[in-house]
């Protein structure tokens, strides 16, 4: 077998094992309900073209294009493979970055220990143990950034393409500056929230070039190329979402995204620990080029975060300057794992260590596969599964469903349009205000106490938003409103046809 082919197979195999270790949630979970909608609507899935949110400005058009192509020409499960491929990029980028300082050849004892440490640090088993033992904010202690943001989450979404930022750092350290810029630009193009992170890395690369005593012309060429690569997405974002509405920004920051956008909400013990983790890695790598890249990026992130806090700027909050931590945390983990691997390899007998490495990697992979399977079982056993399957089968063109705002999987699982939910949001100012008003009315209707529900709101939902059907959750069982005709009831959720004349 040619050496090149063996290398590719090894790259994919180890990457896939790492991806299995990390685990994935079933389609469609969490943020996928936000980011898959435009693409699935473009592909003609269900009746999603009739959904109001599918007609709003798309914040991630490149990702939506990928989803549309996948839904139209491939099987939806292909997205699981995409995630595994991104996991491969993540793993090998960190391995090659750490190999800049430590002897981590895959066939060496230290290389095996490093792989085991990286697998364990990213395993579903460790996340479960940390979440149950210390608290949910510690689940992604070794790979997640602050504010609940991370590169690899539990599903494929635009932010997962942030692994290209790690690839960018790897390429820069290996002397391929143009490839580094292309990788960073691709990450920002798929997920424009990475524009600031990509800009921070570009600044770090320029300073790195200066330290490498390259000519000023080369440094300016680096800046020019970086700008040229992101011009298309910059134009799209500028034309589509700017100027931004101050009220819409306030709603996004304070009402919908405080856990991600308000430092007072996310700056806790785990954030302090992550900063300490990054600081320790910087110390260990202090004489390296990586330390320079990390230090510049950290400085920009911290500086802009302090500026945001000082100005209390919603616009700057939505730029998420602290998102740079999503690359700094895994980089720090790679450096510390590399240092630990070398230390362990010199103190534990080779045969024993190889057995331990094999067990650690094997258990990590099995735990991830088990977590993936368990989540699929839990999805099938969820109380709302019955109503979702009913609507998926019974939906028809022209129907719009009024649903409990927390029933976030409804739209994509059923393929039926809805009035709104809390999870999935638009980003253009006027559309954010529309979303907020819809959710405000939903909060008045979906009350815990039936006596507090205003049946008159049904006319508003029907006349203003085209609602034709109403889904009631367990707390609303027994509700009687004029014009509601029951057509489904599974003891948990019920579906009612809404007579506009009622």
Short mmCIF file of N, CA and C in Angstrom, two decimals, residues 105-203:
data_model
loop_
_atom_site.label_atom_id
_atom_site.label_comp_id
_atom_site.label_asym_id
_atom_site.label_seq_id
_atom_site.Cartn_x
_atom_site.Cartn_y
_atom_site.Cartn_z
N UNK A 105 5.62 11.14 18.13
CA UNK A 105 5.40 10.27 16.98
C UNK A 105 4.34 9.24 17.33
N UNK A 106 3.36 9.01 16.44
CA UNK A 106 2.26 8.09 16.76
C UNK A 106 2.73 6.72 17.24
N UNK A 107 3.89 6.25 16.74
CA UNK A 107 4.38 4.93 17.12
C UNK A 107 5.15 4.94 18.44
N UNK A 108 5.45 6.11 18.98
CA UNK A 108 6.23 6.20 20.21
C UNK A 108 5.33 6.05 21.43
N UNK A 109 5.96 5.72 22.57
CA UNK A 109 5.20 5.60 23.82
C UNK A 109 4.55 6.94 24.16
N UNK A 110 5.33 8.01 24.07
CA UNK A 110 4.80 9.34 24.40
C UNK A 110 3.65 9.71 23.47
N UNK A 111 3.76 9.35 22.18
CA UNK A 111 2.69 9.64 21.24
C UNK A 111 1.42 8.91 21.61
N UNK A 112 1.55 7.67 22.06
CA UNK A 112 0.38 6.91 22.48
C UNK A 112 -0.27 7.50 23.72
N UNK A 113 0.56 7.90 24.67
CA UNK A 113 0.02 8.51 25.89
C UNK A 113 -0.69 9.81 25.56
N UNK A 114 -0.09 10.61 24.69
CA UNK A 114 -0.72 11.86 24.29
C UNK A 114 -2.09 11.60 23.68
N UNK A 115 -2.18 10.62 22.77
CA UNK A 115 -3.46 10.29 22.15
C UNK A 115 -4.47 9.87 23.21
N UNK A 116 -4.04 9.04 24.16
CA UNK A 116 -4.96 8.59 25.22
C UNK A 116 -5.46 9.76 26.05
N UNK A 117 -4.54 10.67 26.41
CA UNK A 117 -4.94 11.84 27.21
C UNK A 117 -5.93 12.71 26.45
N UNK A 118 -5.70 12.88 25.15
CA UNK A 118 -6.59 13.71 24.35
C UNK A 118 -7.96 13.04 24.22
N UNK A 119 -7.95 11.73 24.03
CA UNK A 119 -9.21 11.00 23.94
C UNK A 119 -10.00 11.10 25.23
N UNK A 120 -9.34 10.86 26.34
CA UNK A 120 -10.03 10.91 27.64
C UNK A 120 -10.55 12.31 27.93
N UNK A 121 -9.72 13.32 27.66
CA UNK A 121 -10.12 14.71 27.95
C UNK A 121 -11.34 15.14 27.15
N UNK A 122 -11.58 14.50 26.00
CA UNK A 122 -12.71 14.87 25.14
C UNK A 122 -13.82 13.82 25.16
N UNK A 123 -13.74 12.88 26.06
CA UNK A 123 -14.69 11.76 26.03
C UNK A 123 -16.04 12.12 26.64
N UNK A 124 -17.06 11.47 26.14
CA UNK A 124 -18.41 11.64 26.69
C UNK A 124 -18.45 11.16 28.14
N UNK A 125 -17.63 10.13 28.46
CA UNK A 125 -17.61 9.60 29.82
C UNK A 125 -17.11 10.66 30.80
N UNK A 126 -16.04 11.36 30.43
CA UNK A 126 -15.53 12.40 31.32
C UNK A 126 -16.52 13.54 31.46
N UNK A 127 -17.15 13.91 30.36
CA UNK A 127 -18.16 14.99 30.44
C UNK A 127 -19.28 14.59 31.39
N UNK A 128 -19.71 13.34 31.29
CA UNK A 128 -20.78 12.87 32.18
C UNK A 128 -20.33 12.94 33.63
N UNK A 129 -19.10 12.47 33.90
CA UNK A 129 -18.59 12.47 35.27
C UNK A 129 -18.45 13.89 35.82
N UNK A 130 -17.93 14.79 35.00
CA UNK A 130 -17.77 16.18 35.44
C UNK A 130 -19.12 16.84 35.67
N UNK A 131 -20.04 16.61 34.74
CA UNK A 131 -21.36 17.23 34.86
C UNK A 131 -22.12 16.76 36.08
N UNK A 132 -22.04 15.47 36.35
CA UNK A 132 -22.76 14.93 37.51
C UNK A 132 -22.01 15.18 38.81
N UNK A 133 -20.69 15.16 38.74
CA UNK A 133 -19.91 15.28 39.96
C UNK A 133 -19.67 16.70 40.43
N UNK A 134 -19.46 17.63 39.47
CA UNK A 134 -19.13 19.01 39.83
C UNK A 134 -20.25 19.98 39.43
N UNK A 135 -20.78 19.79 38.23
CA UNK A 135 -21.82 20.69 37.74
C UNK A 135 -21.76 20.82 36.23
N UNK A 136 -22.88 21.16 35.63
CA UNK A 136 -22.98 21.22 34.18
C UNK A 136 -22.01 22.17 33.52
N UNK A 137 -21.62 23.23 34.21
CA UNK A 137 -20.72 24.22 33.59
C UNK A 137 -19.31 23.66 33.40
N UNK A 138 -19.03 22.49 34.01
CA UNK A 138 -17.69 21.90 33.93
C UNK A 138 -17.61 20.78 32.90
N UNK A 139 -18.69 20.48 32.20
CA UNK A 139 -18.69 19.34 31.29
C UNK A 139 -17.61 19.44 30.21
N UNK A 140 -17.44 20.61 29.66
CA UNK A 140 -16.44 20.81 28.60
C UNK A 140 -15.22 21.53 29.17
N UNK A 141 -14.74 21.04 30.31
CA UNK A 141 -13.67 21.72 31.03
C UNK A 141 -12.38 21.81 30.23
N UNK A 142 -12.09 20.82 29.38
CA UNK A 142 -10.80 20.75 28.72
C UNK A 142 -10.82 21.14 27.25
N UNK A 143 -11.99 21.37 26.70
CA UNK A 143 -12.04 21.75 25.28
C UNK A 143 -12.97 22.91 24.99
N UNK A 144 -13.85 23.24 25.91
CA UNK A 144 -14.79 24.32 25.67
C UNK A 144 -14.24 25.67 26.09
N UNK A 145 -14.70 26.71 25.39
CA UNK A 145 -14.34 28.06 25.79
C UNK A 145 -15.28 28.56 26.87
N UNK A 146 -15.20 29.82 27.17
CA UNK A 146 -16.11 30.42 28.14
C UNK A 146 -17.45 30.71 27.47
N UNK A 147 -18.42 31.09 28.28
CA UNK A 147 -19.75 31.49 27.80
C UNK A 147 -20.47 30.36 27.08
N UNK A 148 -20.18 29.11 27.44
CA UNK A 148 -20.87 27.98 26.83
C UNK A 148 -20.56 27.80 25.36
N UNK A 149 -19.46 28.35 24.88
CA UNK A 149 -19.10 28.25 23.47
C UNK A 149 -17.94 27.28 23.29
N UNK A 150 -17.97 26.52 22.22
CA UNK A 150 -16.93 25.54 21.95
C UNK A 150 -16.89 25.24 20.46
N UNK A 151 -15.85 24.56 20.02
CA UNK A 151 -15.73 24.21 18.61
C UNK A 151 -16.60 22.99 18.30
N UNK A 152 -16.24 21.85 18.83
CA UNK A 152 -17.05 20.65 18.65
C UNK A 152 -18.09 20.60 19.75
N UNK A 153 -19.35 20.70 19.39
CA UNK A 153 -20.41 20.50 20.37
C UNK A 153 -20.91 19.08 20.22
N UNK A 154 -22.15 18.84 20.55
CA UNK A 154 -22.68 17.48 20.43
C UNK A 154 -23.45 17.26 19.13
N UNK A 155 -23.45 18.27 18.24
CA UNK A 155 -24.11 18.13 16.94
C UNK A 155 -23.32 18.90 15.88
N UNK A 156 -23.54 18.54 14.65
CA UNK A 156 -22.97 19.33 13.56
C UNK A 156 -23.73 20.64 13.46
N UNK A 157 -23.01 21.73 13.49
CA UNK A 157 -23.58 23.06 13.32
C UNK A 157 -22.46 23.97 12.81
N UNK A 158 -22.77 25.19 12.42
CA UNK A 158 -21.73 26.05 11.85
C UNK A 158 -20.51 26.23 12.74
N UNK A 159 -20.71 26.31 14.06
CA UNK A 159 -19.58 26.54 14.96
C UNK A 159 -18.58 25.39 14.92
N UNK A 160 -19.02 24.18 14.53
CA UNK A 160 -18.10 23.05 14.45
C UNK A 160 -17.00 23.27 13.42
N UNK A 161 -17.27 24.12 12.43
CA UNK A 161 -16.26 24.42 11.42
C UNK A 161 -15.15 25.31 11.99
N UNK A 162 -15.29 25.70 13.26
CA UNK A 162 -14.22 26.40 13.93
C UNK A 162 -12.98 25.54 14.09
N UNK A 163 -13.09 24.22 13.89
CA UNK A 163 -11.89 23.37 13.93
C UNK A 163 -10.90 23.81 12.86
N UNK A 164 -11.40 24.48 11.82
CA UNK A 164 -10.50 25.00 10.78
C UNK A 164 -9.57 26.07 11.34
N UNK A 165 -9.97 26.70 12.44
CA UNK A 165 -9.09 27.68 13.08
C UNK A 165 -7.89 26.98 13.72
N UNK A 166 -8.12 25.79 14.27
CA UNK A 166 -6.99 25.01 14.79
C UNK A 166 -6.09 24.55 13.65
N UNK A 167 -6.71 24.15 12.54
CA UNK A 167 -5.94 23.79 11.36
C UNK A 167 -5.12 24.99 10.89
N UNK A 168 -5.70 26.16 10.98
CA UNK A 168 -5.01 27.39 10.60
C UNK A 168 -3.76 27.60 11.45
N UNK A 169 -3.90 27.44 12.75
CA UNK A 169 -2.74 27.59 13.64
C UNK A 169 -1.67 26.56 13.30
N UNK A 170 -2.09 25.33 13.07
CA UNK A 170 -1.14 24.28 12.72
C UNK A 170 -0.37 24.64 11.45
N UNK A 171 -1.09 25.09 10.44
CA UNK A 171 -0.45 25.44 9.18
C UNK A 171 0.52 26.61 9.35
N UNK A 172 0.16 27.59 10.16
CA UNK A 172 1.03 28.73 10.40
C UNK A 172 2.32 28.28 11.07
N UNK A 173 2.21 27.42 12.06
CA UNK A 173 3.40 26.97 12.77
C UNK A 173 4.30 26.10 11.90
N UNK A 174 3.70 25.46 10.90
CA UNK A 174 4.47 24.61 10.00
C UNK A 174 4.99 25.38 8.79
N UNK A 175 4.77 26.70 8.79
CA UNK A 175 5.33 27.54 7.74
C UNK A 175 4.48 27.74 6.52
N UNK A 176 3.20 27.36 6.58
CA UNK A 176 2.31 27.51 5.43
C UNK A 176 1.33 28.66 5.71
N UNK A 177 1.81 29.88 5.63
CA UNK A 177 1.01 31.03 6.05
C UNK A 177 -0.22 31.23 5.18
N UNK A 178 -0.11 30.98 3.89
CA UNK A 178 -1.28 31.17 3.03
C UNK A 178 -2.37 30.14 3.34
N UNK A 179 -1.95 28.90 3.54
CA UNK A 179 -2.92 27.88 3.92
C UNK A 179 -3.58 28.23 5.25
N UNK A 180 -2.80 28.80 6.15
CA UNK A 180 -3.34 29.20 7.45
C UNK A 180 -4.44 30.25 7.29
N UNK A 181 -4.20 31.20 6.40
CA UNK A 181 -5.21 32.25 6.18
C UNK A 181 -6.45 31.69 5.51
N UNK A 182 -6.27 30.77 4.57
CA UNK A 182 -7.41 30.16 3.88
C UNK A 182 -8.27 29.40 4.88
N UNK A 183 -7.64 28.62 5.76
CA UNK A 183 -8.39 27.85 6.75
C UNK A 183 -9.17 28.77 7.69
N UNK A 184 -8.54 29.85 8.15
CA UNK A 184 -9.24 30.79 9.04
C UNK A 184 -10.39 31.47 8.31
N UNK A 185 -10.17 31.83 7.06
CA UNK A 185 -11.23 32.49 6.28
C UNK A 185 -12.40 31.55 6.04
N UNK A 186 -12.11 30.27 5.80
CA UNK A 186 -13.19 29.29 5.60
C UNK A 186 -14.05 29.16 6.86
N UNK A 187 -13.40 29.12 8.03
CA UNK A 187 -14.15 29.04 9.28
C UNK A 187 -15.08 30.24 9.43
N UNK A 188 -14.57 31.43 9.13
CA UNK A 188 -15.38 32.65 9.26
C UNK A 188 -16.46 32.73 8.20
N UNK A 189 -16.22 32.14 7.04
CA UNK A 189 -17.22 32.16 5.97
C UNK A 189 -18.39 31.25 6.30
N UNK A 190 -18.09 30.09 6.88
CA UNK A 190 -19.16 29.17 7.27
C UNK A 190 -19.93 29.72 8.46
N UNK A 191 -19.21 30.29 9.41
CA UNK A 191 -19.85 30.84 10.62
C UNK A 191 -19.30 32.24 10.86
N UNK A 192 -19.98 33.28 10.39
CA UNK A 192 -19.45 34.64 10.47
C UNK A 192 -19.09 35.12 11.87
N UNK A 193 -19.61 34.45 12.91
CA UNK A 193 -19.22 34.85 14.26
C UNK A 193 -17.75 34.63 14.51
N UNK A 194 -17.10 33.85 13.66
CA UNK A 194 -15.66 33.62 13.79
C UNK A 194 -14.82 34.70 13.11
N UNK A 195 -15.46 35.72 12.55
CA UNK A 195 -14.70 36.77 11.88
C UNK A 195 -13.71 37.44 12.83
N UNK A 196 -14.16 37.72 14.04
CA UNK A 196 -13.29 38.39 15.00
C UNK A 196 -12.14 37.46 15.43
N UNK A 197 -12.45 36.17 15.61
CA UNK A 197 -11.40 35.22 15.99
C UNK A 197 -10.38 35.09 14.85
N UNK A 198 -10.89 34.99 13.62
CA UNK A 198 -9.99 34.91 12.47
C UNK A 198 -9.14 36.17 12.36
N UNK A 199 -9.74 37.32 12.66
CA UNK A 199 -8.98 38.57 12.65
C UNK A 199 -7.89 38.58 13.71
N UNK A 200 -8.21 38.03 14.89
CA UNK A 200 -7.22 37.95 15.96
C UNK A 200 -6.05 37.07 15.56
N UNK A 201 -6.35 35.93 14.93
CA UNK A 201 -5.29 35.03 14.48
C UNK A 201 -4.44 35.69 13.39
N UNK A 202 -5.10 36.40 12.48
CA UNK A 202 -4.35 37.08 11.41
C UNK A 202 -3.39 38.10 12.00
N UNK A 203 -3.87 38.85 13.00
CA UNK A 203 -2.99 39.80 13.68
C UNK A 203 -1.80 39.08 14.32
#
